[in-house]
Amino acid sequence: MIIGLTGKNGSGKGVAADFLKELGYQYYSLSDVIREEMVKKEIQVTRENLIKFANEMRTTYGPSILAEKILAKLDPDKNYVVDSIRNPFEVETLRKRKDFHLLVIEAEPKTRFERIKERAREKDPVTYEDFLKIDAAEAGSRDPASQQLNRTQELADAAVGNNGTIDEFREQLKQVIRTLSANTQRPDWNTYFMGIAQMVALRSNCIKRKVAAVLVKDRRIISTGYNGTPRGVKNCNEGGCPRCNHFGQSGANLDACLCSHAEENAIVQAAYHGVSVKGATIYTTFSPCLTCTKIIINAGIAEVIYNTAYPMEDLSIRLLKESGITVTQHTLPAKN
């Protein structure tokens, strides 16, 4: 889960981020992207310069540039807190991840001003009037590349008030995170196993096409396979298969190919280790060819689920269905 934080100066975003870090969330701040660029250009890092330089970056590279740089660093299997979100385009970019949730931290202006006075940072406003002027300037602008805090806050999934004690604030955060966690979507079983098959395909040594198959029984993986030359034979990508290395037309001269197919390898691996595949489901990144289709049928596999249609799939699909095997296409969405 990715928790994004937005809110006005002195609202308590830093306190929220520290609390989430205690819970194991990894921390990123869009402001850190700006600081890194400023340090490279030897520009003094002050709040005024940060705002100015951020606006320049958004104008030059697009209003979502800061979020794009952070998004590229986020792994799919970790929890993150992303601070300093100040522009609607940044929210739009981060929402490319379906596990992103934006929290707005809210506090009364006078409360925020007292906090700013207490932290006593250089060039922070000294009077309440100056504070309100800066607050209004940061809240919105006609320039889409500038800070748009009001519009950004309107996009929040939840709001957390921070006008009381830190303990009260932390308790509110706990409640919001519990609610968001309960609504987090997990991949269904077909997406889960097909995603694993796509990762297995990266092990393929075939230079023509990378394909993988995953055999599953009772929601447990019993075997995997990917296409490539047989055990002990020089890898295809090292010149082991003359047909593939000839770079001929796709689908031609298949009888001269030395590479074993992914489905074939998955079934053979199971047999090699004495594991029955009867009644199993096979997940394949491509629909099986005719040869693999016949192997699948005779192995007693009950279901075939594939991601992408193989160019010569019609006869294979008809044969699988005729033999009583359930056939389903489960296409995974393209990755950003």
XYZ file of C-alpha atoms in Angstrom:
336
model
C 0.000 0.000 0.000
C 1.171 3.522 -0.822
C -0.010 6.292 1.487
C 0.356 9.748 -0.021
C 0.352 12.785 2.257
C -0.827 16.265 1.420
C -1.748 19.219 3.592
C -0.846 22.805 4.289
C 2.240 24.084 6.058
C 2.298 23.058 9.728
C -0.595 20.603 9.440
C 1.456 17.644 10.682
C 2.476 15.743 7.579
C 5.910 15.086 9.061
C 4.377 13.607 12.221
C 2.158 11.365 10.093
C 5.143 10.254 8.003
C 7.192 9.449 11.126
C 4.325 7.364 12.503
C 4.026 5.386 9.270
C 7.781 4.844 9.212
C 7.487 3.326 12.685
C 4.949 0.895 11.212
C 7.471 -0.196 8.569
C 6.449 2.024 5.673
C 9.362 3.132 3.501
C 9.548 6.904 3.148
C 9.824 9.103 0.077
C 9.221 12.808 -0.267
C 8.613 14.660 -3.503
C 10.600 17.493 -1.937
C 13.664 15.225 -1.817
C 13.589 15.027 -5.622
C 13.740 18.806 -5.727
C 16.542 18.946 -3.135
C 18.638 16.457 -5.105
C 18.366 18.583 -8.252
C 19.105 21.788 -6.332
C 22.226 20.290 -4.764
C 23.456 19.267 -8.230
C 23.031 22.869 -9.396
C 24.531 24.250 -6.164
C 21.358 26.173 -5.273
C 20.777 26.965 -1.596
C 18.011 24.766 -0.166
C 15.435 27.039 1.471
C 11.641 26.780 1.530
C 11.358 29.687 -0.906
C 13.887 28.147 -3.295
C 12.257 24.722 -3.019
C 8.898 26.117 -4.133
C 10.461 28.146 -6.942
C 12.619 25.281 -8.231
C 9.728 22.797 -8.023
C 7.573 25.105 -10.143
C 10.422 25.385 -12.663
C 10.742 21.587 -12.842
C 7.003 21.183 -13.397
C 7.037 23.860 -16.099
C 10.021 22.323 -17.894
C 9.265 18.607 -17.582
C 5.517 18.553 -16.965
C 3.427 19.030 -13.787
C 3.759 15.370 -12.749
C 7.569 15.097 -13.019
C 8.208 14.787 -9.270
C 5.678 11.971 -8.862
C 7.015 10.192 -11.946
C 10.518 10.113 -10.469
C 9.226 8.724 -7.162
C 6.887 6.189 -8.803
C 9.821 4.692 -10.708
C 11.458 3.822 -7.369
C 8.514 1.967 -5.806
C 8.431 -1.841 -5.718
C 5.048 -3.594 -5.879
C 5.586 -5.646 -2.715
C 6.370 -2.935 -0.149
C 4.436 -0.356 1.850
C 5.363 3.283 1.228
C 4.541 6.720 2.544
C 5.016 9.522 0.010
C 5.112 13.028 1.455
C 4.843 16.547 0.008
C 2.203 15.952 -2.691
C 1.100 19.417 -3.773
C -0.241 19.196 -7.323
C -3.251 17.286 -8.793
C -1.108 15.935 -11.635
C 1.120 14.286 -9.029
C -1.926 12.528 -7.599
C -3.003 11.419 -11.074
C 0.420 9.892 -11.720
C 0.590 8.084 -8.377
C -2.899 6.662 -8.943
C -1.391 4.543 -11.727
C -0.717 2.267 -8.778
C -4.078 0.878 -7.673
C -2.781 0.573 -4.104
C -2.233 4.343 -3.787
C -4.321 6.281 -1.239
C -4.091 10.026 -0.610
C -4.527 11.392 2.918
C -4.988 15.081 3.616
C -3.765 16.223 7.037
C -5.884 19.107 8.290
C -5.423 21.614 11.097
C -6.772 25.072 11.917
C -4.666 27.995 10.594
C -3.843 29.353 14.055
C -2.786 25.886 15.231
C -0.534 25.518 12.194
C 0.984 28.965 12.753
C 1.811 28.147 16.382
C 3.562 24.956 15.266
C 5.575 26.883 12.679
C 6.651 29.408 15.331
C 7.626 26.571 17.662
C 9.853 24.845 15.113
C 11.484 28.220 14.304
C 12.868 27.424 10.885
C 14.802 30.076 9.017
C 12.610 32.335 6.842
C 9.353 30.962 8.235
C 6.726 33.743 8.574
C 7.002 35.638 11.852
C 3.546 37.227 11.968
C 0.171 35.593 11.558
C -0.666 37.981 8.708
C 2.435 36.953 6.757
C 1.601 33.321 7.426
C -1.889 33.736 5.942
C -0.486 35.463 2.829
C 1.953 32.613 2.160
C -0.770 30.084 2.946
C -3.072 31.642 0.342
C -0.327 31.744 -2.289
C 0.463 28.048 -1.801
C -3.198 27.054 -1.759
C -3.780 27.709 -5.434
C -2.574 29.343 -8.608
C -3.712 29.803 -12.189
C -0.467 28.173 -13.286
C -1.024 24.364 -13.431
C 2.710 23.847 -12.816
C 2.584 25.623 -9.457
C 1.469 24.347 -6.087
C -2.263 23.612 -6.055
C -2.870 22.520 -2.485
C -6.606 23.193 -2.412
C -7.273 21.201 -5.580
C -4.900 18.450 -4.436
C -6.661 18.121 -1.091
C -10.002 17.746 -2.844
C -8.673 14.524 -4.403
C -7.906 12.914 -1.028
C -9.349 9.500 -0.159
C -9.519 10.412 3.519
C -8.930 13.378 5.812
C -7.244 13.234 9.207
C -7.675 16.127 11.628
C -4.686 17.228 13.687
C -5.880 19.918 16.083
C -5.427 17.935 19.290
C -2.670 15.879 20.868
C -0.174 13.698 19.025
C -1.722 10.598 20.618
C -5.156 11.570 19.305
C -3.685 12.214 15.879
C -1.886 8.869 15.792
C -5.078 7.057 16.826
C -6.968 8.678 13.951
C -4.217 7.599 11.563
C -4.500 4.023 12.822
C -8.225 3.971 12.151
C -7.840 5.362 8.629
C -5.056 2.904 7.754
C -7.130 -0.024 9.076
C -10.011 1.050 6.818
C -7.785 1.469 3.767
C -6.058 -1.859 4.408
C -9.379 -3.670 4.621
C -10.290 -2.323 1.175
C -6.960 -3.182 -0.442
C -7.481 -5.314 -3.519
C -5.461 -8.499 -3.841
C -4.913 -10.189 -7.213
C -7.272 -13.065 -7.944
C -5.759 -16.566 -8.281
C -5.558 -16.478 -12.072
C -3.765 -13.124 -12.040
C -1.483 -14.363 -9.264
C -0.344 -17.518 -11.068
C -0.156 -15.854 -14.483
C 2.027 -13.135 -12.988
C 4.349 -15.843 -11.672
C 4.403 -17.412 -15.140
C 5.485 -14.095 -16.639
C 8.381 -13.971 -14.185
C 9.340 -17.583 -14.996
C 9.460 -16.625 -18.686
C 12.411 -14.344 -17.954
C 14.488 -17.500 -17.366
C 13.977 -18.601 -20.982
C 17.140 -18.821 -23.072
C 15.273 -18.895 -26.416
C 16.077 -15.908 -28.625
C 12.826 -16.124 -30.619
C 10.182 -15.906 -27.910
C 10.198 -16.187 -24.106
C 7.397 -18.454 -22.900
C 6.627 -20.023 -19.516
C 4.178 -22.462 -17.971
C 3.198 -22.998 -14.347
C 1.435 -26.176 -13.189
C -0.919 -25.684 -10.253
C -2.856 -28.170 -8.133
C -5.011 -27.187 -5.153
C -3.695 -23.613 -5.510
C -0.146 -24.889 -5.058
C 2.573 -24.705 -7.699
C 3.834 -28.203 -8.452
C 6.083 -27.436 -11.432
C 7.306 -24.650 -13.689
C 8.870 -24.634 -17.117
C 10.202 -22.232 -19.730
C 11.256 -22.739 -23.324
C 14.852 -23.415 -24.264
C 17.292 -26.110 -25.302
C 17.311 -29.445 -23.406
C 19.352 -30.017 -20.265
C 23.087 -30.268 -21.087
C 22.719 -28.679 -24.545
C 24.182 -25.260 -25.294
C 21.621 -22.531 -24.598
C 19.661 -21.169 -27.535
C 20.944 -17.632 -26.901
C 24.493 -18.999 -27.062
C 23.921 -20.558 -30.483
C 22.564 -23.919 -29.310
C 19.530 -23.941 -31.641
C 20.402 -23.426 -35.332
C 16.777 -22.856 -36.289
C 16.264 -19.986 -33.821
C 19.663 -18.470 -34.564
C 18.869 -18.475 -38.270
C 16.221 -15.825 -37.466
C 13.760 -17.276 -39.947
C 10.056 -16.550 -40.219
C 8.032 -17.099 -37.064
C 6.210 -20.431 -37.114
C 8.299 -21.884 -39.954
C 10.525 -25.001 -39.715
C 9.359 -25.837 -36.218
C 10.439 -29.449 -36.726
C 14.062 -28.262 -36.857
C 13.857 -26.345 -33.547
C 15.930 -27.816 -30.705
C 14.135 -25.819 -28.013
C 11.653 -27.585 -25.756
C 8.446 -25.660 -25.145
C 7.450 -24.283 -21.768
C 4.433 -26.574 -21.293
C 6.511 -29.585 -22.286
C 9.252 -28.664 -19.818
C 6.799 -28.059 -16.956
C 5.201 -31.487 -17.454
C 8.556 -33.239 -17.886
C 9.931 -31.575 -14.744
C 6.976 -32.864 -12.755
C 7.560 -36.380 -14.123
C 11.294 -36.093 -13.410
C 10.525 -35.444 -9.736
C 7.698 -37.978 -9.517
C 4.862 -35.462 -9.163
C 1.468 -36.303 -10.658
C -0.091 -33.627 -12.861
C -3.447 -35.388 -13.209
C -6.254 -32.887 -12.637
C -3.851 -29.922 -12.530
C -4.258 -26.500 -14.111
C -1.533 -25.221 -16.420
C -0.964 -21.479 -16.749
C 0.874 -20.485 -19.917
C 2.012 -17.102 -21.163
C 1.076 -18.237 -24.710
C -1.637 -20.682 -25.721
C -0.078 -24.120 -26.385
C 1.051 -25.337 -29.794
C -0.378 -28.554 -31.260
C 2.430 -30.763 -29.924
C 2.142 -29.379 -26.393
C -1.643 -29.657 -26.656
C -1.386 -33.415 -27.220
C 1.048 -33.736 -24.289
C -1.307 -31.744 -22.040
C -4.257 -33.960 -22.964
C -2.388 -37.219 -22.405
C -0.913 -35.978 -19.115
C -4.433 -35.679 -17.658
C -4.326 -31.924 -17.103
C -7.815 -30.580 -16.453
C -7.554 -26.879 -17.326
C -5.489 -24.604 -19.534
C -5.327 -20.875 -18.795
C -3.289 -18.729 -21.168
C -2.376 -15.057 -21.396
C -1.672 -14.438 -25.095
C -2.979 -16.333 -28.116
C -0.341 -18.240 -30.082
C -0.503 -17.403 -33.828
C -1.564 -20.975 -34.715
C -3.908 -21.645 -31.802
C -7.241 -22.537 -33.444
C -6.667 -26.258 -33.889
C -5.049 -26.579 -30.455
C -7.943 -24.873 -28.693
C -10.494 -27.012 -30.526
C -8.594 -30.182 -29.634
C -8.318 -29.225 -25.963
C -12.033 -28.500 -25.720
C -12.927 -31.684 -27.589
C -10.950 -33.699 -25.024
C -12.932 -32.104 -22.184
C -10.245 -29.712 -20.958
C -11.424 -26.292 -19.780
C -9.706 -23.508 -21.736
C -9.676 -19.865 -20.592
C -7.818 -16.790 -21.770
C -6.742 -14.606 -18.849
C -4.976 -11.541 -20.197
C -2.891 -9.562 -17.745
C -2.966 -5.770 -18.113
C 0.058 -4.184 -19.729
C 2.588 -2.858 -17.230
C 3.263 0.868 -17.156
